Amino acid sequence: MLVVPPSQAAPPQAVPLSTSVAGSAIDFPASYPFQPVLETVPDNPADASIARGALPYDEIAPTLNGFMAETDVVSAQVVGESANGWDIHLVTVTAPETAQETAQQARWRDEVKHDAAAAADDEELQAGYKRPIWFNGNIHGNEWEGTDASLNYIEWLVENENTPYVQDLLEHYRLYFTVSNNPDGRIVGTRANGQNLDLNRDFVTNQAAETRIVRDLTAFIQPIFFIDLHGYTGVLQIEPCGPPHGENYDYDLFIGHAYAAALQIEQDVVAAEIPGNTYRDSVTGATSTTKTDTSGIIIPFRDTPDGWDDWPPVFTAQYVAYQGAISYTAELPLGRVSNPETNKANSAVDTAVGFQVIDSTMDYVVENGDAILANQIEIFRRGAAGEPLRTLEVGLDAATIDGPTQWVELWDQGDANGHDLLTGARFPRGYVIPVGDGQRSDSDAAHLVDFLVTHGIEVSRATAAFTSDGVTHPAGSYVVDMHQPLRGLANALLAAGSDISSWVPSMYDISAWSHGYLWGATVTPVGSTTDAELPVPTVAVSGATPTGGLPGAGGYLTFELDGVDDFAGLNALLVDDVPASLVGTGTVVLGNDTATYAAAQEVADEYGVAFRTTSGTELTGADVKPLDELQVAYTGTQDDRLTLSALGFAPEQLTLVSGATLQSAAVTLDDADVLWIGSALTVSPTTQPVAYAEVSDFVAAGKGVAGRGAAASTFATTWYDAQATAVTGNGSGNGVVRLDTVADGVLGALGTEYGFVYPAVSFALAESGHGRVEQTYGTDPLVSGHWRETTATNGPSYAAGRASVYSAELDSGARAVVFGTAVAFRGHPRGHFSEVATALYWTAPAATQDVLTAPVATTTTLALTAGSAVHGGTPAGAVVKVTAASGTASRRGTVEIREDGRLVATGAVNAYGNAKVALPADLAVGEHALVATYLPAPGAALVPSSSGAVTYTVTAAPATVTATVTGSTYGTPAKVAVRVTSPAGTPTGTVRVTVGSSAPITATLVGGAVTVALPATLAVRTHAVTVAYAGDAVTAPAQASTSVTVVRAATTTGLALSRAKVARGGAVTATAVVRVPSASGVAPVGVVKLRVDGTVVATRTLTAADRGRVTFTLPKGATSKRGARAVTVSFAGSSTLLSSVSAARTLTVV
């Protein structure tokens, strides 16, 4: 179960609904027909097809051009080139489509795979989707007739395109034909392609361009039915296969129609009575050209209990089946013979039989296409839903089976193995391909991710760290969520597989493979398919994130040889004459010159090599080997050549040798640095003296050998005194095995835990020899595969604990490494390739020219011109002195002044090792422990060094505070304008303004200034004012004093009479209003007097409650006489307010 912190958990992001294949170079038509004029090639009278009576390759393009000129139902395009550069053609036969219709077909195809639940109920899709059917011809070059049968069937469709049957067929189906999948082999009459690869074994490795083309076409076409046309089995053979059946298939959705279609093909082929065809008697098993009531063909599911299985997806048909197709191999009957006429006659029969196979297949599909499509949709739906595989037990009841049931009575325990409750495959919830410390090889992991996505496997990257089974994987780790349409293919590639040794007596081909165990990367299965959604936030990827990187120039460079691309990058550097040394067996050190950095950048970009800087002191150790470009002489097959090529060795670095070619002097070992033994190299001093002398001189020169199997062990024992006894396991035994690698041995840096054998070779080493065990088979070696013990010494129990790899070293220094594992098998077990490369570099002699110089040690000292400085003021200078052990070397370079790793300052060091660097004036206030690090100039063979720490104190800059007071009348707040200045810049922070003993007022500086309002109620007098600045990170505290004098506030007094004229003795009121203009909020308090003609006639005292207003009633004496009277009021003032008198008001008494 996966665990992430709740704050990081998020639903996985959906992968876009697209069948596009990452890296595919094929451009598919936007509408049909698509009819370019195909390029033709000159006639080739030497084409091996002619002797067979088959169509020569040079006539394929003209034939297709002729079809396209005649009709609009035939389209053809070049989908790639073979190893030798011949065009590979894809023909599509279907009714014409507009661009909109073709786009709709693509949307329906994507819905079938990526939204299968909706597709199952999509009536428009069911009615309008053209079911794709695909026929692949001539993948084995000397099995010609699949091409001829396909072209004959296309011709038949063209000739009958106006018939109701063909018109209906092409309206509802697309028929695809890869006419010749292997032009190289067709032309020269070989099974293999131009690389000498058997293409029909390459689908989980994809070394060949031809299989990469089929891989990409598989995703694009997404066929519901696929037939791969082969030959020759004496009698037509049509799959489905016998047991064991691939454990990762939804076999319940495959076997029904696969077997029923085979039965129809059998019926039709027998009924056709093709002259010269052969039949298998269903009672006796005999082969005859005479048709009887018991005549039939071979159907391995029915007729072959072992030895013709559909277990590994290395075959075309078994690979395509993972796209939900009914998919099988058709083996045409009559093979190659020496008699020319019989050979051609056989070809004619096979072509006719192949035509009938195609025609019968189409008849079956037309009758059952809806059901077959429904099964394909259901396969993808189950995958996306993560449902467990359905079990198929022995004793099935046909009444419970949907679809054809003819197969049910044949289903026995041999078939049920891998599909019943006991032995069936169980999918994990996902696979994690970690990055970082938990990954054995980041470059191998990246290669694996890229490989998976080219096969349409959905891969995502975790956007947050997560924990699985107690192991925390960092963000960026790759996740293969097994709830996906191609979960069967994903598991077939990543799982270990099963030990099937007890299931069947023999297998047709390999019994185990595993990218998760054999490709060098750490891959971890997680949980069960029935678990809930993976609680890992992810984002879908279309390829791996580049792993390469190069640090800034300065130091020596180093990288680890963790994966195949790391070794390829090393070879590229050596080919470019970049001086390099191997430290131990897994670390490479390069120089620090400009040319090396430029070459390293190219290697980082192209091969994903992750460089780091280093001091170069590793070069002074004991286990250091200078390296040079390797010239490799080798024996063996294409497996050995392609393995060496994968490690970066170019053709000009590889020389194929044999005893015969060495004897004839066609080749020599003079320029070879190391010898790889993939097959026997035995030379006799009596019958092959020249060859013997070549090998003898090679070993005497201290040159080494590495190789595989008993042949390499014989060579190492003969020439390197290994004194090893090799024991070869069961010749057909193959599988994934457990390995224990000696930690301090030649392969210890790789720490390989799993390997591949076919067969296993184990070794015993005599104590008297020079051999040393480097790796052993585990105590229970077989993880998966088929490896039976048929003698006392050929099974896994005998190999357990015995040496799987050994080394030998003569006193002269000549070395050998021998592998008992199948390190080069079909170019598949990439994890072994790094072992091969390690062995080659370990056994090769050390370079003697252009050797990388070990750097000279240096000493760096640091002194300061002053131990302290004021922040923002004049800083101290750093005086650096670099000395070298040699005493004379130029010490040009750079010095970096750092504090706790943080760069403070940098400067140039002159040839004499001197530098003076001004420290920055803006260093933070406080103590700084400064260290000077010397970095030699590029190309200087000097070791970087660092000084001891020197303390440098930065003090706060002084501050100046100025305070200016404005406004000092009672009731009106006085303001203090504060400004703080400093040579370090504009101070920040706060000031506190205190008036006398009252509470301080705090304010924040803005731009070094702030204005503070004092209380309006300050008493009338002079007050002391203190302004204190608190300081900031770089400015010291400071303060200033001033004062504020508060004076009494001015007042105004107003008077209003209730009447201006009054009868003698009448009543009059006078209202006085006293105000403080400068402070409206102050309520006047004090004595107010009313005067008539200057005589006080009334007195009142204002209180705060009066709010400055008081009303008098004039005494009667003031109105007793007629005439004009002058009335005034006056405010006497107070301790805070000045006095004031109103203007006189005239009162007339009548």
PDB file of N, CA and C in Angstrom, residues 261-303:
ATOM      1  N   ALA A 261     -12.285 -19.816 -35.209  1.00  0.00           N
ATOM      2  CA  ALA A 261     -11.802 -19.345 -36.511  1.00  0.00           C
ATOM      3  C   ALA A 261     -10.834 -20.346 -37.116  1.00  0.00           C
ATOM      4  N   ALA A 262      -9.977 -20.961 -36.289  1.00  0.00           N
ATOM      5  CA  ALA A 262      -9.042 -21.962 -36.793  1.00  0.00           C
ATOM      6  C   ALA A 262      -9.793 -23.160 -37.359  1.00  0.00           C
ATOM      7  N   LEU A 263     -10.865 -23.556 -36.700  1.00  0.00           N
ATOM      8  CA  LEU A 263     -11.666 -24.668 -37.200  1.00  0.00           C
ATOM      9  C   LEU A 263     -12.299 -24.327 -38.545  1.00  0.00           C
ATOM     10  N   GLN A 264     -12.737 -23.064 -38.707  1.00  0.00           N
ATOM     11  CA  GLN A 264     -13.318 -22.691 -39.996  1.00  0.00           C
ATOM     12  C   GLN A 264     -12.255 -22.674 -41.075  1.00  0.00           C
ATOM     13  N   ILE A 265     -11.072 -22.167 -40.740  1.00  0.00           N
ATOM     14  CA  ILE A 265      -9.984 -22.186 -41.731  1.00  0.00           C
ATOM     15  C   ILE A 265      -9.674 -23.633 -42.129  1.00  0.00           C
ATOM     16  N   GLU A 266      -9.627 -24.512 -41.144  1.00  0.00           N
ATOM     17  CA  GLU A 266      -9.374 -25.924 -41.445  1.00  0.00           C
ATOM     18  C   GLU A 266     -10.425 -26.462 -42.385  1.00  0.00           C
ATOM     19  N   GLN A 267     -11.668 -26.203 -42.082  1.00  0.00           N
ATOM     20  CA  GLN A 267     -12.766 -26.711 -42.913  1.00  0.00           C
ATOM     21  C   GLN A 267     -12.653 -26.168 -44.333  1.00  0.00           C
ATOM     22  N   ASP A 268     -12.383 -24.873 -44.460  1.00  0.00           N
ATOM     23  CA  ASP A 268     -12.340 -24.261 -45.786  1.00  0.00           C
ATOM     24  C   ASP A 268     -11.136 -24.727 -46.598  1.00  0.00           C
ATOM     25  N   VAL A 269      -9.969 -24.836 -45.944  1.00  0.00           N
ATOM     26  CA  VAL A 269      -8.769 -25.265 -46.664  1.00  0.00           C
ATOM     27  C   VAL A 269      -8.928 -26.690 -47.163  1.00  0.00           C
ATOM     28  N   VAL A 270      -9.467 -27.551 -46.323  1.00  0.00           N
ATOM     29  CA  VAL A 270      -9.690 -28.939 -46.770  1.00  0.00           C
ATOM     30  C   VAL A 270     -10.695 -28.967 -47.896  1.00  0.00           C
ATOM     31  N   ALA A 271     -11.762 -28.187 -47.759  1.00  0.00           N
ATOM     32  CA  ALA A 271     -12.800 -28.189 -48.798  1.00  0.00           C
ATOM     33  C   ALA A 271     -12.293 -27.613 -50.108  1.00  0.00           C
ATOM     34  N   ALA A 272     -11.313 -26.728 -50.052  1.00  0.00           N
ATOM     35  CA  ALA A 272     -10.806 -26.101 -51.275  1.00  0.00           C
ATOM     36  C   ALA A 272     -10.052 -27.080 -52.160  1.00  0.00           C
ATOM     37  N   GLU A 273      -9.535 -28.156 -51.578  1.00  0.00           N
ATOM     38  CA  GLU A 273      -8.807 -29.183 -52.334  1.00  0.00           C
ATOM     39  C   GLU A 273      -7.770 -28.554 -53.262  1.00  0.00           C
ATOM     40  N   ILE A 274      -6.925 -27.729 -52.675  1.00  0.00           N
ATOM     41  CA  ILE A 274      -5.876 -27.053 -53.441  1.00  0.00           C
ATOM     42  C   ILE A 274      -4.893 -28.110 -53.939  1.00  0.00           C
ATOM     43  N   PRO A 275      -4.673 -28.153 -55.226  1.00  0.00           N
ATOM     44  CA  PRO A 275      -3.761 -29.198 -55.770  1.00  0.00           C
ATOM     45  C   PRO A 275      -2.377 -29.105 -55.145  1.00  0.00           C
ATOM     46  N   GLY A 276      -1.869 -30.233 -54.719  1.00  0.00           N
ATOM     47  CA  GLY A 276      -0.540 -30.297 -54.123  1.00  0.00           C
ATOM     48  C   GLY A 276      -0.511 -30.003 -52.638  1.00  0.00           C
ATOM     49  N   ASN A 277      -1.647 -29.598 -52.071  1.00  0.00           N
ATOM     50  CA  ASN A 277      -1.670 -29.297 -50.647  1.00  0.00           C
ATOM     51  C   ASN A 277      -1.602 -30.583 -49.828  1.00  0.00           C
ATOM     52  N   THR A 278      -1.186 -30.428 -48.596  1.00  0.00           N
ATOM     53  CA  THR A 278      -1.050 -31.571 -47.702  1.00  0.00           C
ATOM     54  C   THR A 278      -2.068 -31.468 -46.572  1.00  0.00           C
ATOM     55  N   TYR A 279      -2.353 -32.630 -45.965  1.00  0.00           N
ATOM     56  CA  TYR A 279      -3.333 -32.704 -44.890  1.00  0.00           C
ATOM     57  C   TYR A 279      -2.791 -33.582 -43.772  1.00  0.00           C
ATOM     58  N   ARG A 280      -3.285 -33.325 -42.613  1.00  0.00           N
ATOM     59  CA  ARG A 280      -2.951 -34.165 -41.458  1.00  0.00           C
ATOM     60  C   ARG A 280      -4.153 -35.033 -41.144  1.00  0.00           C
ATOM     61  N   ASP A 281      -3.907 -36.311 -41.023  1.00  0.00           N
ATOM     62  CA  ASP A 281      -4.996 -37.215 -40.674  1.00  0.00           C
ATOM     63  C   ASP A 281      -5.294 -37.067 -39.190  1.00  0.00           C
ATOM     64  N   SER A 282      -6.525 -36.759 -38.874  1.00  0.00           N
ATOM     65  CA  SER A 282      -6.901 -36.492 -37.483  1.00  0.00           C
ATOM     66  C   SER A 282      -6.874 -37.742 -36.627  1.00  0.00           C
ATOM     67  N   VAL A 283      -6.839 -38.923 -37.252  1.00  0.00           N
ATOM     68  CA  VAL A 283      -6.819 -40.162 -36.481  1.00  0.00           C
ATOM     69  C   VAL A 283      -5.393 -40.667 -36.307  1.00  0.00           C
ATOM     70  N   THR A 284      -4.644 -40.716 -37.394  1.00  0.00           N
ATOM     71  CA  THR A 284      -3.302 -41.300 -37.332  1.00  0.00           C
ATOM     72  C   THR A 284      -2.208 -40.251 -37.150  1.00  0.00           C
ATOM     73  N   GLY A 285      -2.496 -39.016 -37.480  1.00  0.00           N
ATOM     74  CA  GLY A 285      -1.488 -37.970 -37.426  1.00  0.00           C
ATOM     75  C   GLY A 285      -0.583 -37.947 -38.627  1.00  0.00           C
ATOM     76  N   ALA A 286      -0.813 -38.819 -39.572  1.00  0.00           N
ATOM     77  CA  ALA A 286       0.040 -38.908 -40.757  1.00  0.00           C
ATOM     78  C   ALA A 286      -0.250 -37.753 -41.709  1.00  0.00           C
ATOM     79  N   THR A 287       0.762 -37.429 -42.538  1.00  0.00           N
ATOM     80  CA  THR A 287       0.637 -36.368 -43.520  1.00  0.00           C
ATOM     81  C   THR A 287       0.437 -36.973 -44.895  1.00  0.00           C
ATOM     82  N   SER A 288      -0.494 -36.391 -45.654  1.00  0.00           N
ATOM     83  CA  SER A 288      -0.783 -36.934 -46.978  1.00  0.00           C
ATOM     84  C   SER A 288      -1.277 -35.819 -47.884  1.00  0.00           C
ATOM     85  N   THR A 289      -1.080 -35.992 -49.197  1.00  0.00           N
ATOM     86  CA  THR A 289      -1.647 -35.054 -50.165  1.00  0.00           C
ATOM     87  C   THR A 289      -3.038 -35.493 -50.613  1.00  0.00           C
ATOM     88  N   THR A 290      -3.460 -36.620 -50.099  1.00  0.00           N
ATOM     89  CA  THR A 290      -4.780 -37.154 -50.460  1.00  0.00           C
ATOM     90  C   THR A 290      -5.801 -36.744 -49.406  1.00  0.00           C
ATOM     91  N   LYS A 291      -6.873 -36.128 -49.873  1.00  0.00           N
ATOM     92  CA  LYS A 291      -7.933 -35.724 -48.957  1.00  0.00           C
ATOM     93  C   LYS A 291      -8.825 -36.921 -48.622  1.00  0.00           C
ATOM     94  N   THR A 292      -9.109 -37.063 -47.316  1.00  0.00           N
ATOM     95  CA  THR A 292     -10.028 -38.095 -46.837  1.00  0.00           C
ATOM     96  C   THR A 292     -11.028 -37.455 -45.890  1.00  0.00           C
ATOM     97  N   ASP A 293     -11.917 -38.262 -45.366  1.00  0.00           N
ATOM     98  CA  ASP A 293     -12.904 -37.745 -44.414  1.00  0.00           C
ATOM     99  C   ASP A 293     -12.266 -37.301 -43.108  1.00  0.00           C
ATOM    100  N   THR A 294     -11.038 -37.783 -42.847  1.00  0.00           N
ATOM    101  CA  THR A 294     -10.362 -37.413 -41.588  1.00  0.00           C
ATOM    102  C   THR A 294      -9.222 -36.440 -41.835  1.00  0.00           C
ATOM    103  N   SER A 295      -9.196 -35.819 -42.994  1.00  0.00           N
ATOM    104  CA  SER A 295      -8.135 -34.859 -43.304  1.00  0.00           C
ATOM    105  C   SER A 295      -8.365 -33.558 -42.553  1.00  0.00           C
ATOM    106  N   GLY A 296      -7.268 -32.984 -42.158  1.00  0.00           N
ATOM    107  CA  GLY A 296      -7.347 -31.698 -41.463  1.00  0.00           C
ATOM    108  C   GLY A 296      -6.016 -30.975 -41.536  1.00  0.00           C
ATOM    109  N   ILE A 297      -5.856 -30.033 -40.679  1.00  0.00           N
ATOM    110  CA  ILE A 297      -4.603 -29.285 -40.568  1.00  0.00           C
ATOM    111  C   ILE A 297      -4.104 -29.438 -39.133  1.00  0.00           C
ATOM    112  N   ILE A 298      -3.024 -28.749 -38.804  1.00  0.00           N
ATOM    113  CA  ILE A 298      -2.516 -28.763 -37.438  1.00  0.00           C
ATOM    114  C   ILE A 298      -3.025 -27.509 -36.720  1.00  0.00           C
ATOM    115  N   ILE A 299      -3.689 -27.737 -35.621  1.00  0.00           N
ATOM    116  CA  ILE A 299      -4.074 -26.637 -34.720  1.00  0.00           C
ATOM    117  C   ILE A 299      -3.408 -26.945 -33.379  1.00  0.00           C
ATOM    118  N   PRO A 300      -2.330 -26.250 -33.035  1.00  0.00           N
ATOM    119  CA  PRO A 300      -1.569 -26.637 -31.837  1.00  0.00           C
ATOM    120  C   PRO A 300      -2.403 -26.738 -30.573  1.00  0.00           C
ATOM    121  N   PHE A 301      -3.398 -25.886 -30.401  1.00  0.00           N
ATOM    122  CA  PHE A 301      -4.228 -25.963 -29.198  1.00  0.00           C
ATOM    123  C   PHE A 301      -4.850 -27.354 -29.063  1.00  0.00           C
ATOM    124  N   ARG A 302      -5.195 -27.930 -30.200  1.00  0.00           N
ATOM    125  CA  ARG A 302      -5.822 -29.255 -30.207  1.00  0.00           C
ATOM    126  C   ARG A 302      -4.807 -30.367 -30.343  1.00  0.00           C
ATOM    127  N   ASP A 303      -3.746 -30.117 -31.124  1.00  0.00           N
ATOM    128  CA  ASP A 303      -2.892 -31.212 -31.580  1.00  0.00           C
ATOM    129  C   ASP A 303      -1.488 -31.240 -30.982  1.00  0.00           C
TER     130      ASP A 303
END
